[in-house]
Coordinates of C-alpha atoms in Angstrom, one line a residue:
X4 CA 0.0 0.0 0.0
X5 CA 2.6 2.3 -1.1
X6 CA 0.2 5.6 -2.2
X7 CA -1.1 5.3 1.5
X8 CA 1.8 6.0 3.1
X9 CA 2.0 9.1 5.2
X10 CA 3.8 12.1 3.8
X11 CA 6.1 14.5 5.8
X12 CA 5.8 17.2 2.8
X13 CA 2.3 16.5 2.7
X14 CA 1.7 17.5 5.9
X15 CA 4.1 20.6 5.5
X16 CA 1.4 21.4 2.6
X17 CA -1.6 20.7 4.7
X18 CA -0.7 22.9 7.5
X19 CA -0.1 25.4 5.4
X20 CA -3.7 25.0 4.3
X21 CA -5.1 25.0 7.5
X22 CA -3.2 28.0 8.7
X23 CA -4.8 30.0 6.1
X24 CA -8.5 28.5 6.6
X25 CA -8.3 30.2 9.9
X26 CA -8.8 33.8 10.6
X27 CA -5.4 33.8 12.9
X28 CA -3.7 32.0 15.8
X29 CA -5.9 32.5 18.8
X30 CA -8.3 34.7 16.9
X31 CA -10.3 33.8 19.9
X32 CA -8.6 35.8 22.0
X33 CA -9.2 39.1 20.8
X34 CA -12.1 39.4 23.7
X35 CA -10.4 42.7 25.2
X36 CA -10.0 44.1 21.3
X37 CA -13.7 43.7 20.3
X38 CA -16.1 43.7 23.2
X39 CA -13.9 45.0 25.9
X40 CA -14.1 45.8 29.5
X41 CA -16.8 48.4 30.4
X42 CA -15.3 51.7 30.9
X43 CA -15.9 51.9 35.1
X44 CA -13.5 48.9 35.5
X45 CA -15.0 45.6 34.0
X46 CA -18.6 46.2 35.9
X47 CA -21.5 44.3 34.0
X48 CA -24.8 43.9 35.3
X49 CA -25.5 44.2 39.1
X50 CA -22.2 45.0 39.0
X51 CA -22.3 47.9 36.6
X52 CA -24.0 50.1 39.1
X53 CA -24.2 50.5 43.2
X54 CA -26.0 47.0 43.3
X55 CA -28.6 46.4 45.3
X56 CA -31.4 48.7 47.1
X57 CA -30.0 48.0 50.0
X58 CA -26.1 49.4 49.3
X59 CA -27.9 52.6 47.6
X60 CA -30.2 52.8 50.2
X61 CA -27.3 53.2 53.1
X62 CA -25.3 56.0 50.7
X63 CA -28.3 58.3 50.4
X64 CA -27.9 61.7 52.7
X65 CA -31.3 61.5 53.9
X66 CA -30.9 58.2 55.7
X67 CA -27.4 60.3 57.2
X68 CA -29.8 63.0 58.0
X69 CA -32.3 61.0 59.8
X70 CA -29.5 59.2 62.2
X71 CA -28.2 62.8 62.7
X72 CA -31.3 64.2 64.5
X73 CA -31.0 60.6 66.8
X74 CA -27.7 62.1 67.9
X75 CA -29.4 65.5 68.8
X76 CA -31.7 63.4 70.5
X77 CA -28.4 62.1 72.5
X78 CA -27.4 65.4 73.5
X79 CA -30.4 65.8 75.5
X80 CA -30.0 63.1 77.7
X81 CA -32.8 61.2 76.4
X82 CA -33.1 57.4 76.9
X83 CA -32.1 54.9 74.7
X84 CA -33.5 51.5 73.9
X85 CA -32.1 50.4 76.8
X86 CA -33.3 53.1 79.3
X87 CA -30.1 54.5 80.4
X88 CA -28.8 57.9 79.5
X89 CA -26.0 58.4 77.1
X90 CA -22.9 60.4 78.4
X91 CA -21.2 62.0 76.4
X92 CA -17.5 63.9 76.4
X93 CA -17.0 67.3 76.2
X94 CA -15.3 67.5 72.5
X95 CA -17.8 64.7 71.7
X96 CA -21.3 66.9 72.7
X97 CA -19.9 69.6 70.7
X98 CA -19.1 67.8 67.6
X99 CA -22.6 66.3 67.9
X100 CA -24.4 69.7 68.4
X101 CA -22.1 70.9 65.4
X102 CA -24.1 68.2 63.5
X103 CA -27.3 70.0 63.1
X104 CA -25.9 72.5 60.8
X105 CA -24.3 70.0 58.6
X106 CA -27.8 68.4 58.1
X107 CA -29.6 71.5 57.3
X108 CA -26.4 72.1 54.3
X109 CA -27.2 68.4 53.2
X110 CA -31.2 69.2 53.0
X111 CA -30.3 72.1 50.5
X112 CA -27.3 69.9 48.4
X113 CA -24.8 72.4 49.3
X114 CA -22.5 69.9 49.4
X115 CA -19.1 71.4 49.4
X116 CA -20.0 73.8 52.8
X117 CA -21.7 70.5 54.4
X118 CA -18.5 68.6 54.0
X119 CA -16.3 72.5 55.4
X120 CA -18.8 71.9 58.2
X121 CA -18.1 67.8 58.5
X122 CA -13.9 68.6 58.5
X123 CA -14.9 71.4 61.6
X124 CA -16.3 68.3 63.3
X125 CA -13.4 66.2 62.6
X126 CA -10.7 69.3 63.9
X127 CA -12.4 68.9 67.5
X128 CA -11.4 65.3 67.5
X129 CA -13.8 63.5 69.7
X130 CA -12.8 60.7 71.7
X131 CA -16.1 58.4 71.4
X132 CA -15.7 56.1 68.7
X133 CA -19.0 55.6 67.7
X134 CA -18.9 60.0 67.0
X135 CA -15.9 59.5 65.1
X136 CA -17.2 56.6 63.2
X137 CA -20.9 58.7 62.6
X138 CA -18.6 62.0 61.7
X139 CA -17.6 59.9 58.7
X140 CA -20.6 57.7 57.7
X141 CA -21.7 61.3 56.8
X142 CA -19.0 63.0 55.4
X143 CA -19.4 59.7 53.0
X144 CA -22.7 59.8 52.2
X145 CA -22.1 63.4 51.3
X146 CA -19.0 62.7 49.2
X147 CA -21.6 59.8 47.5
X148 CA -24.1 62.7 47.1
X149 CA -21.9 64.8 45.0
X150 CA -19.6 62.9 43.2
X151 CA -16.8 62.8 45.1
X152 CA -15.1 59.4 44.7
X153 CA -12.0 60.2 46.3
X154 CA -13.4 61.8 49.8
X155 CA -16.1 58.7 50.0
X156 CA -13.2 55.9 49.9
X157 CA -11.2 57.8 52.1
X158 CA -14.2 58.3 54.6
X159 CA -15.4 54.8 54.3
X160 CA -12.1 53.2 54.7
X161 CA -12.4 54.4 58.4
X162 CA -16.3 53.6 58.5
X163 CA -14.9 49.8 57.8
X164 CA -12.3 49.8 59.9
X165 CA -14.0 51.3 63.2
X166 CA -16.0 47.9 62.6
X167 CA -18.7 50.0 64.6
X168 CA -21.5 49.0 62.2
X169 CA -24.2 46.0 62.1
X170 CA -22.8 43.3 59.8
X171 CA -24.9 44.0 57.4
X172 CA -24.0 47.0 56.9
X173 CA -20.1 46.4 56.8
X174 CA -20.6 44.3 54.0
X175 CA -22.7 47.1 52.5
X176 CA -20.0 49.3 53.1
X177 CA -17.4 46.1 51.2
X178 CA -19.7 46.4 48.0
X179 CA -19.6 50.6 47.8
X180 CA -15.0 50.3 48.2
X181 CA -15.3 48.1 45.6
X182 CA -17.5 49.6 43.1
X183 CA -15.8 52.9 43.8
X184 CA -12.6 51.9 43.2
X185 CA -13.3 50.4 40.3
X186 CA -14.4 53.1 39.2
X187 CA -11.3 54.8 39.8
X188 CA -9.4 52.3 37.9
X189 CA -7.7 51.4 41.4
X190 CA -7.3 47.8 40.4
X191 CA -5.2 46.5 43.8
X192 CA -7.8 48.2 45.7
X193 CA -10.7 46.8 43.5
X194 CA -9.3 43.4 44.7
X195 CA -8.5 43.7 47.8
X196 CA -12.4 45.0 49.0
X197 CA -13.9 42.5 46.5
X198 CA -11.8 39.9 47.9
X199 CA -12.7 40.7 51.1
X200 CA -16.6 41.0 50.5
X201 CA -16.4 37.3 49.3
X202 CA -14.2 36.2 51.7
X203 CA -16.5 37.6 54.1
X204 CA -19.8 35.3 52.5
X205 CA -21.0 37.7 50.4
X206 CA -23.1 36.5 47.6
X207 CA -23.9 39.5 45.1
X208 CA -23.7 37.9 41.8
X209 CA -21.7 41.0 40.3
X210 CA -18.7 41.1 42.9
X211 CA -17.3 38.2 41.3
X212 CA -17.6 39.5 37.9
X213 CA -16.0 42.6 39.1
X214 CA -12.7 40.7 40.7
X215 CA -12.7 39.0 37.7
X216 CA -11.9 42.1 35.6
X217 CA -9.7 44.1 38.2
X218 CA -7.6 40.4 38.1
X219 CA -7.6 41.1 34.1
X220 CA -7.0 44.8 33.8
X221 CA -4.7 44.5 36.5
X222 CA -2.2 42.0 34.6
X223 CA -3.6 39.7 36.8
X224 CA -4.3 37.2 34.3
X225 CA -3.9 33.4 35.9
X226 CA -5.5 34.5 38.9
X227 CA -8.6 36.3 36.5
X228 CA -8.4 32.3 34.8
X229 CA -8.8 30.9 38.1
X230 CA -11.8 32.5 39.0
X231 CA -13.5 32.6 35.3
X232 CA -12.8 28.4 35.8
X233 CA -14.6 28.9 39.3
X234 CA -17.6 30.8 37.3
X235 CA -17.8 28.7 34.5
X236 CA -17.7 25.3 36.9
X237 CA -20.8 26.6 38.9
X238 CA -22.7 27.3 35.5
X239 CA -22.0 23.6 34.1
X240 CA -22.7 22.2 37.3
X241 CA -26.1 23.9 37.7
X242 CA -27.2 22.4 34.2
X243 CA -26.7 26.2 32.7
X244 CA -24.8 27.5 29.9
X245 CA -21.6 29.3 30.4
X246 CA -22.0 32.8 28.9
X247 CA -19.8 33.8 25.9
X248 CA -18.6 36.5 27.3
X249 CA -16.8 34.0 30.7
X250 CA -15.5 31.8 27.8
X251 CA -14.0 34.7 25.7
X252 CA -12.4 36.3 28.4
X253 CA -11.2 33.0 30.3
X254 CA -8.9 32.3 26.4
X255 CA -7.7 35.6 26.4
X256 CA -6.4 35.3 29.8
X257 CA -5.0 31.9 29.6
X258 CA -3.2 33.1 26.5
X259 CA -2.1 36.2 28.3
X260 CA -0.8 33.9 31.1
X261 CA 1.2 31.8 28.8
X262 CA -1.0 28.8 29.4
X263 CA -1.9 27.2 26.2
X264 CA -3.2 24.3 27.1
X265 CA -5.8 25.9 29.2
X266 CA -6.6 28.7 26.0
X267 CA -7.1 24.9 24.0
X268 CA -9.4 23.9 26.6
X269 CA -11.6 26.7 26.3
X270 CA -11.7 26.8 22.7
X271 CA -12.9 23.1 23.0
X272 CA -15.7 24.5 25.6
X273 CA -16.8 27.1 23.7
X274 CA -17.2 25.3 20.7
X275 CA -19.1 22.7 22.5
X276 CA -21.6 25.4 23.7
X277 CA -21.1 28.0 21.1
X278 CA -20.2 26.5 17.8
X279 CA -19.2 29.1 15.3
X280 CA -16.9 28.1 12.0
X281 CA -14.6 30.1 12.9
X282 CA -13.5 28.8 16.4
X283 CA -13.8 25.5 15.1
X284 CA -11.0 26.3 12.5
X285 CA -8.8 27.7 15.3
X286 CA -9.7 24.5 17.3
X287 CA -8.9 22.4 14.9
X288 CA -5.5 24.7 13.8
X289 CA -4.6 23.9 17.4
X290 CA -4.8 20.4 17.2
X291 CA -2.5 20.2 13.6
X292 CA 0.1 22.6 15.2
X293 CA 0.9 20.3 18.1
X294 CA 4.7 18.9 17.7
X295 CA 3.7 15.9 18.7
X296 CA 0.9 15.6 15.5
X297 CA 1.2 12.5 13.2
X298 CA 0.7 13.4 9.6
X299 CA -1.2 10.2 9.0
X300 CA -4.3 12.3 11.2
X301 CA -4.0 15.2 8.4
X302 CA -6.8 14.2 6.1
X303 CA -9.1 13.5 9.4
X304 CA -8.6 16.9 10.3
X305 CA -9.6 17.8 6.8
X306 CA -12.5 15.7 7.2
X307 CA -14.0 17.1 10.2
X308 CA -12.7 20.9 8.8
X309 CA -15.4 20.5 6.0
X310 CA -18.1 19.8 8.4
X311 CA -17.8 22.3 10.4
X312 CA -16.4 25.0 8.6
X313 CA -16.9 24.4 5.0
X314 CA -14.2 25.2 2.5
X315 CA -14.4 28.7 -0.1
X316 CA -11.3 28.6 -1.6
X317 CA -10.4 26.5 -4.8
X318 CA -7.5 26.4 -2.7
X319 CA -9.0 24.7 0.3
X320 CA -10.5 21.4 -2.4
X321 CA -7.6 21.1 -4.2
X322 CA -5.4 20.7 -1.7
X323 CA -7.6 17.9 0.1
X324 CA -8.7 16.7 -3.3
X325 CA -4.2 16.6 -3.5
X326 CA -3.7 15.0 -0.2
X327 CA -6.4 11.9 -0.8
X328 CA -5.2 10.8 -3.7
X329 CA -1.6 10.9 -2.4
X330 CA -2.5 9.3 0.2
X331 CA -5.0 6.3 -1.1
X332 CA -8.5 7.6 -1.0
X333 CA -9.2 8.3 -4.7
X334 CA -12.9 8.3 -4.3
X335 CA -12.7 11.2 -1.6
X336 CA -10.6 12.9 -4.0
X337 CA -13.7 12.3 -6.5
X338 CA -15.9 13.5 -4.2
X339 CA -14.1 16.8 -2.4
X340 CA -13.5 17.8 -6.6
X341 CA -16.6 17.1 -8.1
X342 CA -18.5 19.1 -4.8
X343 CA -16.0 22.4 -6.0
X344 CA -17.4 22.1 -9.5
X345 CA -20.9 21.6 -7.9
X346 CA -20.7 24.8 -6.0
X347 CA -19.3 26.9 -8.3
X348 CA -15.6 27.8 -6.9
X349 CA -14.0 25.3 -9.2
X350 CA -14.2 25.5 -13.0
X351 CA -13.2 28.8 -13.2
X352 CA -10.7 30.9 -14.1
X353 CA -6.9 30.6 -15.1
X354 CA -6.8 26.8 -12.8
X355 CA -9.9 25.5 -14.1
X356 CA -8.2 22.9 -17.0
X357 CA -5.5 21.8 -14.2
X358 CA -8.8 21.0 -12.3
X359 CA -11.0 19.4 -14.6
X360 CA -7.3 17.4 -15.4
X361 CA -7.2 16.8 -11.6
X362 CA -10.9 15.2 -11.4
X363 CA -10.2 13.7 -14.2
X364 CA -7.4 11.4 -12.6
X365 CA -9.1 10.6 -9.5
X366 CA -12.0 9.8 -11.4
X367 CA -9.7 7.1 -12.9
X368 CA -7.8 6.3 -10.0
X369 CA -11.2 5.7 -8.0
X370 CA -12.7 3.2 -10.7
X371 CA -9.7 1.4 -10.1
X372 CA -9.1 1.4 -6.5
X373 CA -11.8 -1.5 -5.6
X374 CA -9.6 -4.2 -7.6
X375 CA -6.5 -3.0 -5.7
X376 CA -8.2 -2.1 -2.3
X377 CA -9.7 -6.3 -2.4
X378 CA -6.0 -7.8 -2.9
X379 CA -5.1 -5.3 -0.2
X380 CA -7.4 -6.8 2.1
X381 CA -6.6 -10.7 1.2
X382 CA -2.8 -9.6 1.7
X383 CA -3.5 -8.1 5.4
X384 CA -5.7 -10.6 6.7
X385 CA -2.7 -12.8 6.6
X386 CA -0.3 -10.5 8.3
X387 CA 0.3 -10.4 12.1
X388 CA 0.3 -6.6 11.9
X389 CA -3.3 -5.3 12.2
X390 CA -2.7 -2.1 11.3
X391 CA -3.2 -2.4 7.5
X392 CA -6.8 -4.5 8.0
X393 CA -7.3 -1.4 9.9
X394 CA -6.1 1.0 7.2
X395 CA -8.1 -0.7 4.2
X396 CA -11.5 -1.1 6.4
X397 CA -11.0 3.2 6.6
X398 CA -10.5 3.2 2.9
X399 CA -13.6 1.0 1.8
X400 CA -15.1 3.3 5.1
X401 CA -14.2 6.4 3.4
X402 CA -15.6 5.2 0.3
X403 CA -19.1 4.8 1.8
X404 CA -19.1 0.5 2.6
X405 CA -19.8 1.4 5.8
X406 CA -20.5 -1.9 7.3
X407 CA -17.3 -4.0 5.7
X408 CA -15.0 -1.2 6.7
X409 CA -15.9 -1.3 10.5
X410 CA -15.6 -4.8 10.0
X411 CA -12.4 -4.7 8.6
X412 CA -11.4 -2.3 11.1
X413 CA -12.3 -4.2 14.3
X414 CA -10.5 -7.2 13.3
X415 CA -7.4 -5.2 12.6
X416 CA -7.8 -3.6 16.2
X417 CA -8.3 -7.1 17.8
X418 CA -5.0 -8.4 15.5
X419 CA -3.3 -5.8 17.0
X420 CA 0.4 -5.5 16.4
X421 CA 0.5 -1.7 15.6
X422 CA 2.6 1.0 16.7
X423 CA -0.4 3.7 17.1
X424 CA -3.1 1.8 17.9
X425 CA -4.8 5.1 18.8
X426 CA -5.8 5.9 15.2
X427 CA -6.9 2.6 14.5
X428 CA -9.6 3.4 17.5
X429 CA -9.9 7.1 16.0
X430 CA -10.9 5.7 13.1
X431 CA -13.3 3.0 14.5
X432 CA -15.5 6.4 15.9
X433 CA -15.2 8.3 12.7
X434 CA -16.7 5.2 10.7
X435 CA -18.9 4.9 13.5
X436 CA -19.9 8.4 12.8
X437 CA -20.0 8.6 9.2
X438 CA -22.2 5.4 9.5
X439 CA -24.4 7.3 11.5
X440 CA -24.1 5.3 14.5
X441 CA -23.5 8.9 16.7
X442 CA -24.0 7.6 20.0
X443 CA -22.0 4.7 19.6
X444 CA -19.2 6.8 17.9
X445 CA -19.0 9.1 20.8
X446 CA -18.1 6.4 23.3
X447 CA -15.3 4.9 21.0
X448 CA -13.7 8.7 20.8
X449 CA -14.1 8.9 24.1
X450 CA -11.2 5.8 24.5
X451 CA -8.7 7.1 22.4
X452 CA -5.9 8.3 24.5
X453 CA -2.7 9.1 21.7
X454 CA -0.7 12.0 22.7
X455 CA 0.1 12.1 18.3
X456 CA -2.8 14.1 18.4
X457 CA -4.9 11.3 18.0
X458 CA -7.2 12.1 21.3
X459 CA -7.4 15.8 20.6
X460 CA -9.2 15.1 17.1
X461 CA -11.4 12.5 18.9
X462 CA -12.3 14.8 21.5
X463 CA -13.1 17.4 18.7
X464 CA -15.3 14.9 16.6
X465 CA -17.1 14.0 19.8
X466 CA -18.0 17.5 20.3
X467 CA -18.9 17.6 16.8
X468 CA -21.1 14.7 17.3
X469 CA -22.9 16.0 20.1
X470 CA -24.0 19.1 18.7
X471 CA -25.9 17.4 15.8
X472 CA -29.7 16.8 17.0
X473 CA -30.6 13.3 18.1
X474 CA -31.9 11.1 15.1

């Protein structure tokens, strides 16, 4: 079976192919290029604004202005819940009687004298805690009120650290840090406070999204990978969908941390959920550009290349229509050739008599082939070796005898003998498949185990497989 043997140059060819066929190496990617990160630091959703009712609730000045009068109420000795009188220090009355005036400035949004008035509060320097801790929970809520990022992070810093509020509210306060410096573009602190919020048991939906980005615009990118796997994980295992937009960002990070075989992973993933020709061409590219690829797999990738992203190039049949008949499949070559002419992209132009001369010989060669491809098969059910059973059953596979070439192929694999025994089984799944037996096709890929490239394709043909509707 001399025309079937493997060609190095071939496969030099073939890549070449395949390299063009795609759009570019880890076109993927290009997430940050195209949809980027929102411009307030990566915030999407819930996380795009405040959050909740709760976390814009707290901010608002009038809910400052409400505890405010409380503290008046203080002042004058009146009882709290727990019907003793509240003492107070002499630096610490007078900052709360200077509070009065700040509240009537925060009732007419004259923002800038309210916070003069809040830093004359401040100056005194009261020694209660829970003053000093109120002093900026305002001055905050004020900064929230009119814009100003910088004062409210300052303020709420302390507000967080005087650990003086309920714990609800402290991890109120976690969500404002972080969606305020994030807006800042203060990635480290972005981070840090989100980090915290979740360390803490927070749940918000959008915080995670949000660390997620600071990891990514931060440089950050195996630890943004890390938690994208953590996102995409929970989705799969809740039965849902993993969103585009977690799958685009998780290759561009992978591949921005120099971890290829996770950015092949999610290709795989997203082609799985999300299968557009043009990933599966980089998918597929991915498998091919391996070192470890055997040549004899190059027409297979070809194979599953027309399926899912069919060819428009003259360049893209003749070349396959080339590699078959070099390498024994002169019917294919029929086939691939006569499909060009069918739709148009072949028959034309200054190649179109090298083409017709082209289908022309594997027309002949395919007539032909039968006699040959039957003393083949005598010859290698003799041999120790299974290997060439194996080869032939693919060929008379290939050729549409569907039935004999499993055959064929299954006594080769129980002869055994080969050195890669892994494309023997490849193949067994692909006949399977072309056969139409899907399901049983899928669980013969799902055995192959060849580090030649040989389990990628399978992989990729079982994912192919499963996105076709059940028969």
């Amino acid at each position: 079976m001399q025309e079937m043997t493997r060609s190095r140059k071939l496969l030099i060819v073939f890549s070449a192919v395949v390299f063009c066929m795609t759009s570019s190496s880890a076109a993927f990617a290009q997430y940050d290029d195209n949809a980027a990160l929102t411009k307030d630091g990566g915030q999407s959703n819930s996380a795009g604004n405040l959050g909740s009712v709760q976390v814009m609730n707290i901010m608002q000045p009038i809910f400052i202005m409400k505890q405010a009068l409380k503290w008046r109420d203080k002042i004058d000795k009146v009882h709290t819940g727990k019907g003793r009188p509240v003492t107070l220090d002499e630096k610490s009355e007078v900052a709360v009687g200077l509070m009065q005036p700040s509240v009537d400035l925060i009732k007419e949004k004259k923002y800038a004298e309210a916070l003069a008035e809040l830093k004359k509060i401040e100056a005194i320097g009261s020694e209660d805690p829970e003053v000093n801790f109120f002093v900026q929970r305002m001055r905050a809520a004020v900064a929230y009120a009119s814009g100003n990022d910088a004062t409210l992070v300052e303020s709420l810093e302390i507000v967080v650290a005087a650990d003086q509020a309920s714990s609800e509210d402290q991890m109120l306060y976690l969500q404002v840090l972080s969606y305020e410096y994030a807006k800042l573009k203060n990635q480290p602190k972005t981070i840090a406070w989100t980090s915290r919020y979740l360390q803490e048991g927070g749940i918000e939906p959008g915080m995670r999204t949000r660390l997620i980005h600071a990891y990514y615009l931060n440089n950050e990118f195996a630890n943004a990978a890390r938690e994208l796997r953590v996102n995409i994980a929970a989705d799969e295992a809740a039965g849902k969908t993993p969103t585009q937009q977690d799958l685009r960002l998780l290759a561009s990070a992978e591949l921005k941390a120099g971890n290829q075989a996770g950015y092949n992973s999610v290709i795989e993933k997203s082609v799985t959920y999300f299968p557009r020709k043009e990933d599966w061409a980089e998918l597929l590219n991915n498998v091919l550009s391996k070192k470890e690829f055997h040549e004899e797999l190059g027409l297979d990738i070809y194979r599953l290349m027309r399926k899912t992203n069919p060819f428009t190039t003259s360049k893209d049949y003749i070349d396959m229509a080339q590699l078959a008949l070099q390498t024994g499949y002169p019917a294919e070559a029929k086939e691939v050739l006569s499909q060009g002419f069918k739709t148009g992209i072949l028959g034309n132009g200054a190649g179109a008599a090298t083409q017709k001369q082209l289908l022309k010989i594997a027309t002949q060669r395919a007539a032909a082939k039968p006699k040959a491809l039957a003393r083949e098969e005598a010859e290698f059910l003799k041999a120790k070796d299974g290997g060439g059973l194996a080869q032939v059953g693919y060929v008379y596979v290939i050729n549409g005898e569907y039935d004999k070439g499993i055959k064929l192929i299954v006594q080769g694999i129980a002869i055994g003998g080969m050195k890669r025994p892994d494309i023997a089984t490849l193949h067994l799944g692909i006949a399977k498949a072309l056969a139409g037996r899907n399901g049983d096709a899928i669980q013969t890929l799902k055995t192959v185990q060849g580090m030649d490239g040989t389990a990628d394709l399978a992989r990729s043909w079982a994912i192919y497989l499963s996105s076709l509707p059940s028969s």
